[in-house]
XYZ file of C-alpha atoms in Angstrom:
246
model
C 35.264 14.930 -41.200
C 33.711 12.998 -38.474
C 30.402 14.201 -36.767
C 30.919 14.884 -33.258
C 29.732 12.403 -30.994
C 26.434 13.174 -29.112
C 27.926 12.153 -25.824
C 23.965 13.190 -24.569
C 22.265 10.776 -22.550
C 18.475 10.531 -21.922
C 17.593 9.533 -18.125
C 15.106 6.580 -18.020
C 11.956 7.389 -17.380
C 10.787 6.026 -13.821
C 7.393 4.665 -14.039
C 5.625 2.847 -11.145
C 2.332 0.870 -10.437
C 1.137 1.372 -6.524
C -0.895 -1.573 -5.278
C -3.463 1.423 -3.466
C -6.191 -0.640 -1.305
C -7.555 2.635 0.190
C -5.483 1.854 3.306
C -3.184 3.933 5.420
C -0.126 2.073 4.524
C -0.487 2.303 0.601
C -2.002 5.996 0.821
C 1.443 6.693 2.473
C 2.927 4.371 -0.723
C 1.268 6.832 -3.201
C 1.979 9.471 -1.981
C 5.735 8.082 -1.939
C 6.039 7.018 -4.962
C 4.339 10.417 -6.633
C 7.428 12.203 -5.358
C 10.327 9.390 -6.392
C 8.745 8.376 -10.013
C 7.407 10.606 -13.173
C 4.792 8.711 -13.962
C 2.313 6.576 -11.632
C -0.490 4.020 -12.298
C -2.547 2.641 -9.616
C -4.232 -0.698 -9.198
C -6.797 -2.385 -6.350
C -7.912 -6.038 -6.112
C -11.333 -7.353 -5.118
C -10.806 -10.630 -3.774
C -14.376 -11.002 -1.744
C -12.470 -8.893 1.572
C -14.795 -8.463 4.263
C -13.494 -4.837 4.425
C -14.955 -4.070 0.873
C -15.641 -0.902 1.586
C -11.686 0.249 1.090
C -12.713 -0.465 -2.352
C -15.538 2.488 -2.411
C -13.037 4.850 -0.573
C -10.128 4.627 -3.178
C -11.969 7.327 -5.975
C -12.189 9.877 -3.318
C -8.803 9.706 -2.178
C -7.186 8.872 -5.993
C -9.242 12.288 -6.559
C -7.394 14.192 -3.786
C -4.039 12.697 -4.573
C -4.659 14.190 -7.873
C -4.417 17.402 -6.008
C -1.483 16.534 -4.403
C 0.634 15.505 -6.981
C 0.364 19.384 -8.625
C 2.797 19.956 -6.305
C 5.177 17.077 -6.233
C 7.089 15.622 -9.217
C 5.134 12.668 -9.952
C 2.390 12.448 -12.534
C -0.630 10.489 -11.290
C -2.035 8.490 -14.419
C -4.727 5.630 -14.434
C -6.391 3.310 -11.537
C -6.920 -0.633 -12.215
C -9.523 -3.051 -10.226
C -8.766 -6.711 -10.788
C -11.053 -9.444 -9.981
C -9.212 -11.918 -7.819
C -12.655 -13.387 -6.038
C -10.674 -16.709 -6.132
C -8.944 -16.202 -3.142
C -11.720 -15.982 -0.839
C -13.212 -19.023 -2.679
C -10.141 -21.129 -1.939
C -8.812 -19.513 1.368
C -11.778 -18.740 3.883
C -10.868 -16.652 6.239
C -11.263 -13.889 9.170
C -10.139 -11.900 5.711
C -12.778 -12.800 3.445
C -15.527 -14.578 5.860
C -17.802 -13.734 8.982
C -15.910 -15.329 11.670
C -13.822 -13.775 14.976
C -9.958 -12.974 14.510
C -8.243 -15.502 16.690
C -4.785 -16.613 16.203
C -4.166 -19.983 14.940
C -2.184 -23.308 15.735
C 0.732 -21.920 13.517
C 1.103 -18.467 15.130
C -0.527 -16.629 12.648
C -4.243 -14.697 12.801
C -6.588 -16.487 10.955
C -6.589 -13.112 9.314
C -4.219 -14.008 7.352
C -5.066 -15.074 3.268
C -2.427 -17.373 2.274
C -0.425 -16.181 -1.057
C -2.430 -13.241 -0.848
C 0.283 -10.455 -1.503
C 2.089 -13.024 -3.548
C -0.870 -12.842 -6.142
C -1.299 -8.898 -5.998
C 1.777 -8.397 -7.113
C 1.931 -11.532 -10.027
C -1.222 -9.669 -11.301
C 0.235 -5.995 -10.945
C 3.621 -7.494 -12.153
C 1.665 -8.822 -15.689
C -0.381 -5.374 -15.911
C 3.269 -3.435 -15.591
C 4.856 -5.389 -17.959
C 2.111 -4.712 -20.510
C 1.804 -0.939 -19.482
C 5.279 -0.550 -19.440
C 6.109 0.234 -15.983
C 9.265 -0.540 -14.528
C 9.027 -0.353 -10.426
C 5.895 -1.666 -8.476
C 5.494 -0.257 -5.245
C 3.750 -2.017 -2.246
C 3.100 -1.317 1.757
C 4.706 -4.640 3.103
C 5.871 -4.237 6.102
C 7.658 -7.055 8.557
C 8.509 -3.948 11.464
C 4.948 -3.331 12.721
C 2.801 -5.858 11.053
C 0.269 -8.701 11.740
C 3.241 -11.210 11.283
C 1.915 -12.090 7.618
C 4.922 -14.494 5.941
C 4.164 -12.562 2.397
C 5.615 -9.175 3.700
C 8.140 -10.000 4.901
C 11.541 -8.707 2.780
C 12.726 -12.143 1.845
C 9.532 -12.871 0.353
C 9.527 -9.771 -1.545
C 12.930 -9.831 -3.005
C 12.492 -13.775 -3.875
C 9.648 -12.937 -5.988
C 11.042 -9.979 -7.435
C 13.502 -12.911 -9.001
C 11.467 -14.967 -9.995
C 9.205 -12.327 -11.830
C 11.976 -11.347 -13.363
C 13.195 -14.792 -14.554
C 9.695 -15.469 -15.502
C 8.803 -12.565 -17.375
C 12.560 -11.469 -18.867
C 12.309 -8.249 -17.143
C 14.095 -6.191 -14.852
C 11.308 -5.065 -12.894
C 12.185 -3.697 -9.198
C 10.129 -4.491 -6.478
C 10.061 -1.273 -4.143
C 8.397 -1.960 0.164
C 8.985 2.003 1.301
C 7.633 0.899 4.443
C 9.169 -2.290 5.246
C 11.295 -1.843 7.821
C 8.855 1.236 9.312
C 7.339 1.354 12.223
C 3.492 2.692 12.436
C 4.422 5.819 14.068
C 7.478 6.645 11.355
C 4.775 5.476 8.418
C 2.409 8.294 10.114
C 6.026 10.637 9.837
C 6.575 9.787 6.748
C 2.825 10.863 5.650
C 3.535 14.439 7.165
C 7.095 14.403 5.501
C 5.294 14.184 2.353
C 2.487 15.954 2.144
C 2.471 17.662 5.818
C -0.699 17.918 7.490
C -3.148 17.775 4.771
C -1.667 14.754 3.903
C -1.748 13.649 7.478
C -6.113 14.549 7.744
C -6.718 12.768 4.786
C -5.298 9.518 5.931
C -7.061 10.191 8.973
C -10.524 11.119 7.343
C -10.615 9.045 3.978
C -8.761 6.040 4.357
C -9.935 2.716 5.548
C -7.896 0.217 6.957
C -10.025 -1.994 9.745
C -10.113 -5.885 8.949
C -13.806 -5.421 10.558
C -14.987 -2.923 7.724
C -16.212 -0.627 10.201
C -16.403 2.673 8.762
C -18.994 4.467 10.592
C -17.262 6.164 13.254
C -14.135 8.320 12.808
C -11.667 8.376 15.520
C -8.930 10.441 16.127
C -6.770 7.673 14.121
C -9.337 7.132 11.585
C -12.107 4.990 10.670
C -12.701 1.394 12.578
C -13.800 -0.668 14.144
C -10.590 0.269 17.485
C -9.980 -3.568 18.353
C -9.114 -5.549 15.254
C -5.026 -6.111 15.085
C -5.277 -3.506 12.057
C -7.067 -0.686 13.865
C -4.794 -1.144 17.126
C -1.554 -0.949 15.007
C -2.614 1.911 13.301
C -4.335 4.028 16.744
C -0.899 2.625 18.676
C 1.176 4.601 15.858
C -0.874 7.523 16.047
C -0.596 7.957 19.538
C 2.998 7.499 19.599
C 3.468 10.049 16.575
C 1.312 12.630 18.210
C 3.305 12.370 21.438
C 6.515 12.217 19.693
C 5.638 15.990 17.650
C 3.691 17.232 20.368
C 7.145 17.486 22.380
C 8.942 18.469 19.531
């Protein structure tokens, strides 16, 4: 006689690598993806930003995530820094150099670091593949953005594609905020974590283009004028206001 069957079937295992700067937006993204995914990796570029210091801000807040993630389903593992200096010797910038945001002749803000995004996630897309993670996770964003071409949703899904031709892999490409608003990213933070989650954006992360980090607002740390720091006060207000008559 036959053995029965084992008609038992093991659910994948959801693993995902965050691209975590140390910024609002992929704070938010970790915190995200620590309550969608079992396991999570995290990895941060240095690529010569003038706003280096988001770089000595992640350990502190990778160190209260840690906390954070007792309580959601998510395991948070290790943290990767890649060297990508190349970019700001190639692409100078109001990114990567000492020079005033303006925009430019195209539309854009000289802020803007061409195939910047497009890298991060070729380089977290080869440290996945050989970590064995199936899902990256980013904080593009085309709702409430600095109009940057490489977050935009076409971008993302085209080069989720081609990654995936390129590499024979069915890696997914996840953008949790893309189509969010700075106020709903700010919801989204309390949503998560509620209001602790809400005071550490606020007190640990860094998101100003300036690298000002030396006074904290109400919104955070910056510099209050670059098109970073006025996105992310202009969502705060609006999220305040929006709870406060609640």
């Amino acid at each position: 006689m036959n053995a029965p069957l084992d008609t038992h079937t093991t659910a994948p295992v959801k693993k995902a690598l965050v691209l975590f700067s140390g910024g609002q937006d992929s704070t938010t993204c970790l915190a995200w993806a620590l309550n969608h995914y079992d396991t999570v990796e995290t990895i941060g570029f240095r690529y010569g930003q003038r706003h280096a210091v988001e770089l000595d801000v992640r350990p502190k807040i990778l160190e209260k995530m840690r906390r954070f993630a007792i309580d959601w389903p998510g395991e948070l593992g290790p943290d990767h820094i890649c060297d990508l200096s190349l970019i700001s010797d190639i692409s100078e910038t109001a990114m990567t150099a000492d020079m005033e945001i303006r925009m430019m002749e195209n539309g854009l803000p000289n802020t803007f670091v061409p195939g910047r995004n497009l890298m991060f996630l070729t380089v977290a897309a080869m440290l996945a593949y050989r970590r064995g993670l199936n899902v990256l996770v980013g904080g593009m964003c085309e709702t409430d953005f600095s109009g940057y071409p490489d977050c935009r949703d076409d971008a993302i899904k085209a080069l989720q594609v081609a990654l995936n031709i390129g590499m024979d892999t069915r890696l997914n490409l996840v953008t949790p905020l893309m189509w969010k608003n700075k106020k709903e990213t700010w919801q989204l933070a309390f949503d998560l974590g509620g209001q602790s989650l809400v005071d550490l954006i606020v007190q640990d992360t860094h998101t100003c283009y300036m690298g000002t980090h030396d006074q904290l607002h109400e919104w955070g740390y910056g510099c209050g004028k670059c098109p970073a720091c006025m996105l992310r006060k202009r969502g705060f207000t609006q999220y305040c206001a929006e709870k406060n008559a609640q």
